mmCIF file of C-alpha atoms in Angstrom:
data_model
loop_
_atom_site.group_PDB
_atom_site.id
_atom_site.type_symbol
_atom_site.label_atom_id
_atom_site.label_comp_id
_atom_site.label_asym_id
_atom_site.label_seq_id
_atom_site.Cartn_x
_atom_site.Cartn_y
_atom_site.Cartn_z
ATOM 1 C CA UNK P 145 139.976 -62.398 115.897
ATOM 2 C CA UNK P 146 137.769 -65.422 115.730
ATOM 3 C CA UNK P 147 134.054 -64.949 115.698
ATOM 4 C CA UNK P 148 131.931 -67.529 117.456
ATOM 5 C CA UNK P 149 128.783 -68.419 115.608
ATOM 6 C CA UNK P 150 125.717 -69.386 117.593
ATOM 7 C CA UNK P 151 122.841 -71.256 116.009
ATOM 8 C CA UNK P 152 119.735 -69.204 116.398
ATOM 9 C CA UNK P 153 117.021 -70.841 118.438
ATOM 10 C CA UNK P 154 113.886 -71.796 116.496
ATOM 11 C CA UNK P 155 111.079 -69.297 116.980
ATOM 12 C CA UNK P 156 108.572 -70.177 119.651
ATOM 13 C CA UNK P 157 105.298 -71.430 118.216
ATOM 14 C CA UNK P 158 102.590 -68.828 118.135
ATOM 15 C CA UNK P 159 99.927 -69.207 120.787
ATOM 16 C CA UNK P 160 96.674 -70.449 119.293
ATOM 17 C CA UNK P 161 94.123 -67.718 118.785
ATOM 18 C CA UNK P 162 91.409 -67.730 121.406
ATOM 19 C CA UNK P 163 88.112 -69.068 120.145
ATOM 20 C CA UNK P 164 85.630 -66.176 120.028
ATOM 21 C CA UNK P 165 82.670 -66.415 122.381
ATOM 22 C CA UNK P 166 79.163 -65.510 121.299
ATOM 23 C CA UNK P 167 76.596 -63.595 123.302
ATOM 24 C CA UNK P 168 73.122 -62.149 122.795
ATOM 25 C CA UNK P 169 71.405 -59.083 124.226
ATOM 26 C CA UNK P 170 67.934 -59.857 125.573
ATOM 27 C CA UNK P 171 65.570 -56.902 125.830
ATOM 28 C CA UNK P 172 62.082 -55.603 125.328
ATOM 29 C CA UNK P 173 61.683 -52.637 122.984
ATOM 30 C CA UNK P 174 62.210 -49.246 124.641
ATOM 31 C CA UNK P 175 64.312 -50.770 127.426
ATOM 32 C CA UNK P 176 67.693 -49.164 126.771
ATOM 33 C CA UNK P 177 69.263 -51.766 124.487
ATOM 34 C CA UNK P 178 70.658 -49.099 122.138
ATOM 35 C CA UNK P 179 72.431 -47.343 125.010
ATOM 36 C CA UNK P 180 73.719 -50.688 126.286
ATOM 37 C CA UNK P 181 75.057 -51.691 122.863
ATOM 38 C CA UNK P 182 76.794 -48.332 122.456
ATOM 39 C CA UNK P 183 78.514 -48.686 125.844
ATOM 40 C CA UNK P 184 79.547 -52.268 125.094
ATOM 41 C CA UNK P 185 80.970 -51.350 121.703
ATOM 42 C CA UNK P 186 83.498 -49.041 123.383
ATOM 43 C CA UNK P 187 85.624 -52.023 124.353
ATOM 44 C CA UNK P 188 88.232 -53.348 121.954
ATOM 45 C CA UNK P 189 87.543 -56.970 122.824
ATOM 46 C CA UNK P 190 83.826 -56.778 122.058
ATOM 47 C CA UNK P 191 81.894 -56.414 118.814
ATOM 48 C CA UNK P 192 78.139 -55.802 118.884
ATOM 49 C CA UNK P 193 76.118 -56.475 115.757
ATOM 50 C CA UNK P 194 73.606 -54.193 114.172
ATOM 51 C CA UNK P 195 70.094 -55.254 115.096
ATOM 52 C CA UNK P 196 68.870 -58.277 113.140
ATOM 53 C CA UNK P 197 66.991 -61.467 114.013
ATOM 54 C CA UNK P 198 68.927 -63.631 111.549
ATOM 55 C CA UNK P 199 69.789 -66.331 114.109
ATOM 56 C CA UNK P 200 66.176 -66.621 115.265
ATOM 57 C CA UNK P 201 65.036 -66.635 111.632
ATOM 58 C CA UNK P 202 67.281 -69.599 110.867
ATOM 59 C CA UNK P 203 65.750 -71.428 113.848
ATOM 60 C CA UNK P 204 62.225 -70.613 112.641
ATOM 61 C CA UNK P 205 62.777 -71.322 108.949
ATOM 62 C CA UNK P 206 60.280 -73.950 107.794
ATOM 63 C CA UNK P 207 61.536 -74.795 104.311
ATOM 64 C CA UNK P 208 63.617 -77.822 103.285
ATOM 65 C CA UNK P 209 67.398 -77.640 103.652
ATOM 66 C CA UNK P 210 68.704 -80.355 101.365
ATOM 67 C CA UNK P 211 69.942 -78.762 98.166
ATOM 68 C CA UNK P 212 71.642 -75.676 96.741
ATOM 69 C CA UNK P 213 68.219 -74.427 95.628
ATOM 70 C CA UNK P 214 66.981 -74.767 99.205
ATOM 71 C CA UNK P 215 69.839 -72.572 100.409
ATOM 72 C CA UNK P 216 68.962 -69.952 97.798
ATOM 73 C CA UNK P 217 65.434 -69.945 99.219
ATOM 74 C CA UNK P 218 66.821 -69.541 102.739
ATOM 75 C CA UNK P 219 68.900 -66.583 101.559
ATOM 76 C CA UNK P 220 65.754 -65.006 100.070
ATOM 77 C CA UNK P 221 64.028 -65.497 103.424
ATOM 78 C CA UNK P 222 66.902 -63.879 105.325
ATOM 79 C CA UNK P 223 67.147 -60.863 103.013
ATOM 80 C CA UNK P 224 63.392 -60.309 103.320
ATOM 81 C CA UNK P 225 64.158 -58.898 106.791
ATOM 82 C CA UNK P 226 65.044 -55.237 106.325
ATOM 83 C CA UNK P 227 67.607 -55.320 109.155
ATOM 84 C CA UNK P 228 69.439 -58.305 107.661
ATOM 85 C CA UNK P 229 69.678 -56.534 104.317
ATOM 86 C CA UNK P 230 71.305 -53.612 106.169
ATOM 87 C CA UNK P 231 74.093 -55.733 107.722
ATOM 88 C CA UNK P 232 76.315 -55.063 104.724
ATOM 89 C CA UNK P 233 76.609 -58.672 103.562
ATOM 90 C CA UNK P 234 76.439 -59.422 99.845
ATOM 91 C CA UNK P 235 73.992 -62.098 98.810
ATOM 92 C CA UNK P 236 76.603 -64.238 96.974
ATOM 93 C CA UNK P 237 78.811 -64.409 100.065
ATOM 94 C CA UNK P 238 75.837 -65.304 102.252
ATOM 95 C CA UNK P 239 74.913 -68.157 99.910
ATOM 96 C CA UNK P 240 78.559 -69.302 99.797
ATOM 97 C CA UNK P 241 78.720 -69.324 103.610
ATOM 98 C CA UNK P 242 75.509 -71.353 103.793
ATOM 99 C CA UNK P 243 76.832 -73.853 101.266
ATOM 100 C CA UNK P 244 80.045 -74.180 103.223
ATOM 101 C CA UNK P 245 78.077 -75.324 106.270
ATOM 102 C CA UNK P 246 77.239 -78.712 104.749
ATOM 103 C CA UNK P 247 75.986 -80.983 103.423
ATOM 104 C CA UNK P 248 74.045 -82.081 105.353
ATOM 105 C CA UNK P 249 72.651 -78.659 106.192
ATOM 106 C CA UNK P 250 71.757 -78.458 109.868
ATOM 107 C CA UNK P 251 70.318 -75.263 111.298
ATOM 108 C CA UNK P 252 73.033 -75.053 113.947
ATOM 109 C CA UNK P 253 75.769 -75.178 111.301
ATOM 110 C CA UNK P 254 73.948 -72.656 109.114
ATOM 111 C CA UNK P 255 73.507 -70.220 112.012
ATOM 112 C CA UNK P 256 77.184 -70.539 112.964
ATOM 113 C CA UNK P 257 78.218 -69.949 109.366
ATOM 114 C CA UNK P 258 76.254 -66.692 109.289
ATOM 115 C CA UNK P 259 77.683 -65.572 112.635
ATOM 116 C CA UNK P 260 81.233 -66.259 111.492
ATOM 117 C CA UNK P 261 80.657 -64.503 108.174
ATOM 118 C CA UNK P 262 79.165 -61.375 109.726
ATOM 119 C CA UNK P 263 81.605 -60.924 112.582
ATOM 120 C CA UNK P 264 84.537 -61.964 110.397
ATOM 121 C CA UNK P 265 83.678 -58.936 108.267
ATOM 122 C CA UNK P 266 82.760 -56.609 111.133
ATOM 123 C CA UNK P 267 85.586 -57.245 113.617
ATOM 124 C CA UNK P 268 87.538 -60.514 113.276
ATOM 125 C CA UNK P 269 89.773 -59.665 116.262
ATOM 126 C CA UNK P 270 86.917 -59.274 118.755
ATOM 127 C CA UNK P 271 87.114 -61.758 121.618
ATOM 128 C CA UNK P 272 83.373 -61.596 122.290
ATOM 129 C CA UNK P 273 80.818 -61.329 119.501
ATOM 130 C CA UNK P 274 77.461 -59.988 120.631
ATOM 131 C CA UNK P 275 74.237 -60.254 118.640
ATOM 132 C CA UNK P 276 71.816 -57.395 119.304
ATOM 133 C CA UNK P 277 68.548 -59.251 119.020
ATOM 134 C CA UNK P 278 66.555 -60.968 121.777
ATOM 135 C CA UNK P 279 66.042 -64.709 121.059
ATOM 136 C CA UNK P 280 63.990 -65.189 124.251
ATOM 137 C CA UNK P 281 62.346 -68.407 123.069
ATOM 138 C CA UNK P 282 65.640 -69.998 122.002
ATOM 139 C CA UNK P 283 67.915 -69.410 124.980
ATOM 140 C CA UNK P 284 68.040 -73.114 125.837
ATOM 141 C CA UNK P 285 68.588 -74.098 122.203
ATOM 142 C CA UNK P 286 71.420 -71.595 121.761
ATOM 143 C CA UNK P 287 73.073 -72.907 124.913
ATOM 144 C CA UNK P 288 73.307 -76.237 123.053
ATOM 145 C CA UNK P 289 74.320 -74.764 119.698
ATOM 146 C CA UNK P 290 76.991 -72.372 120.991
ATOM 147 C CA UNK P 291 78.896 -73.824 123.967
ATOM 148 C CA UNK P 292 79.805 -71.058 126.404
ATOM 149 C CA UNK P 293 77.231 -68.642 124.973
ATOM 150 C CA UNK P 294 76.223 -65.788 127.258
ATOM 151 C CA UNK P 295 73.167 -63.544 127.425
ATOM 152 C CA UNK P 296 72.713 -60.105 128.953
ATOM 153 C CA UNK P 297 69.119 -59.188 129.774
ATOM 154 C CA UNK P 298 68.593 -55.427 129.841
ATOM 155 C CA UNK P 299 65.409 -54.816 131.804
ATOM 156 C CA UNK P 300 63.722 -51.491 132.485
ATOM 157 C CA UNK P 301 60.871 -50.645 134.842
ATOM 158 C CA UNK P 302 57.798 -52.047 133.105
ATOM 159 C CA UNK P 303 55.793 -48.865 133.612
ATOM 160 C CA UNK P 304 58.445 -46.821 131.849
ATOM 161 C CA UNK P 305 58.592 -49.375 129.026
ATOM 162 C CA UNK P 306 54.853 -49.125 128.470
ATOM 163 C CA UNK P 307 54.814 -45.319 128.603
ATOM 164 C CA UNK P 308 57.635 -45.206 126.055
ATOM 165 C CA UNK P 309 55.937 -47.704 123.738
ATOM 166 C CA UNK P 310 52.633 -45.859 123.971
ATOM 167 C CA UNK P 311 54.288 -42.658 122.759
ATOM 168 C CA UNK P 312 56.510 -44.288 120.106
ATOM 169 C CA UNK P 313 55.782 -45.618 116.646
ATOM 170 C CA UNK P 314 57.103 -48.697 114.879
ATOM 171 C CA UNK P 315 58.562 -48.835 111.363
ATOM 172 C CA UNK P 316 55.020 -49.253 110.013
ATOM 173 C CA UNK P 317 53.935 -46.032 111.706
ATOM 174 C CA UNK P 318 51.630 -47.695 114.237
ATOM 175 C CA UNK P 319 51.828 -47.070 117.972
ATOM 176 C CA UNK P 320 54.282 -49.631 119.355
ATOM 177 C CA UNK P 321 52.014 -50.869 122.142
ATOM 178 C CA UNK P 322 48.661 -49.285 123.047
ATOM 179 C CA UNK P 323 47.558 -52.244 125.202
ATOM 180 C CA UNK P 324 48.685 -51.989 128.830
ATOM 181 C CA UNK P 325 47.767 -55.588 129.720
ATOM 182 C CA UNK P 326 49.695 -57.062 126.781
ATOM 183 C CA UNK P 327 52.696 -54.846 127.541
ATOM 184 C CA UNK P 328 52.694 -56.060 131.162
ATOM 185 C CA UNK P 329 52.407 -59.718 130.137
ATOM 186 C CA UNK P 330 55.230 -59.435 127.604
ATOM 187 C CA UNK P 331 57.452 -57.745 130.187
ATOM 188 C CA UNK P 332 56.746 -60.417 132.809
ATOM 189 C CA UNK P 333 57.297 -63.266 130.338
ATOM 190 C CA UNK P 334 60.718 -61.903 129.349
ATOM 191 C CA UNK P 335 61.780 -61.602 132.981
ATOM 192 C CA UNK P 336 60.660 -65.155 133.761
ATOM 193 C CA UNK P 337 62.514 -66.606 130.770
ATOM 194 C CA UNK P 338 65.726 -64.884 131.866
ATOM 195 C CA UNK P 339 65.275 -66.192 135.416
ATOM 196 C CA UNK P 340 65.153 -69.778 134.127
ATOM 197 C CA UNK P 341 68.739 -69.587 132.847
ATOM 198 C CA UNK P 342 70.788 -68.120 135.727
ATOM 199 C CA UNK P 343 74.082 -69.661 134.585
ATOM 200 C CA UNK P 344 74.119 -68.006 131.180
ATOM 201 C CA UNK P 345 71.917 -64.913 131.634
ATOM 202 C CA UNK P 346 73.055 -61.792 133.470
ATOM 203 C CA UNK P 347 70.273 -59.302 134.176
ATOM 204 C CA UNK P 348 71.131 -55.614 134.321
ATOM 205 C CA UNK P 349 68.677 -52.855 135.072
ATOM 206 C CA UNK P 350 68.464 -49.906 132.728
ATOM 207 C CA UNK P 351 68.142 -47.559 135.693
ATOM 208 C CA UNK P 352 71.442 -48.849 137.131
ATOM 209 C CA UNK P 353 73.065 -48.523 133.714
ATOM 210 C CA UNK P 354 72.129 -44.839 133.590
ATOM 211 C CA UNK P 355 73.121 -44.170 137.212
ATOM 212 C CA UNK P 356 76.481 -45.995 137.263
ATOM 213 C CA UNK P 357 77.448 -47.272 133.802
ATOM 214 C CA UNK P 358 81.049 -48.148 134.715
ATOM 215 C CA UNK P 359 80.035 -50.474 137.557
ATOM 216 C CA UNK P 360 77.371 -52.184 135.453
ATOM 217 C CA UNK P 361 79.677 -52.627 132.472
ATOM 218 C CA UNK P 362 82.368 -54.152 134.697
ATOM 219 C CA UNK P 363 79.868 -56.842 135.705
ATOM 220 C CA UNK P 364 78.896 -57.361 132.071
ATOM 221 C CA UNK P 365 82.501 -57.754 130.914
ATOM 222 C CA UNK P 366 83.111 -60.293 133.670
ATOM 223 C CA UNK P 367 80.018 -62.240 132.635
ATOM 224 C CA UNK P 368 81.034 -62.230 128.967
ATOM 225 C CA UNK P 369 84.551 -63.362 129.819
ATOM 226 C CA UNK P 370 86.335 -60.358 128.294
ATOM 227 C CA UNK P 371 90.004 -60.485 129.379
ATOM 228 C CA UNK P 372 91.871 -57.365 130.560
ATOM 229 C CA UNK P 373 93.451 -56.723 127.151
ATOM 230 C CA UNK P 374 89.980 -56.479 125.639
ATOM 231 C CA UNK P 375 88.858 -53.796 128.091
#
C-alpha cells in the first residue's frame, strides 16, 4: 500500500500583540477611588497600579536630565515618595529602565519607561494599564505623551467628600481638610478640569457606583477599550 505524503503547510504567523493602552484614575481624596480600583481590578484585561504619583513626579522634576548621574538623582527623587518605594521595584532596575529611555533623556520617554517597567512586572498581559493617581494638571500633556490615553474621573457629592475629610486623618496624622471653603474650591476645580477633556475623560459618580456597580463598570470598560476577552 502506497502512502501519500503531504507537505505540511507553514504555520500561520502569530497575530501581533495588541499595544497596551494606558489610563489614569482622577479623583479627590475620600471619593471612592479605592472601591473603584478594586472593582476594576476584577477584570482580566485590566491592571490597576498601587497608588503612586510617579508619572506626575517625572513631569514636575526640576533637575537636569543629561547624564547617568542625573538619572541617579531622579531615582532618588522618585524613591523619596513613600508610595513609589512600596511599588515593589528595585532601585537598580529603575535606574536601568531610566537609562534605557535615552539619551537624550526626555521626560515623556522616562515616564513611559517607568510605566512599562512597573506594569511589565505587575501584569504584562493586561490590555489596559491603569495608574491610580490623579494627574489633574497634566491631562492635556498626557494626551500628547500617551496617544489613546483615557481617564476616569470618580466624583462624589462634595458635601460627603468634605465630611469624610473632616473626620479622617492623613499619613502625618493631621485632619485631611478642616477648611470647608478650600474643600469646595478643590472639588469644583477637579470637576472643571475633567469637563475640559470630554473625549478622553469619563466621569462616573460614586453614588452610582455604589447603587449599580455593574452598569457603571460596563461604561468604564467601554471607555477604556477593554475587549470582550478582557472582561
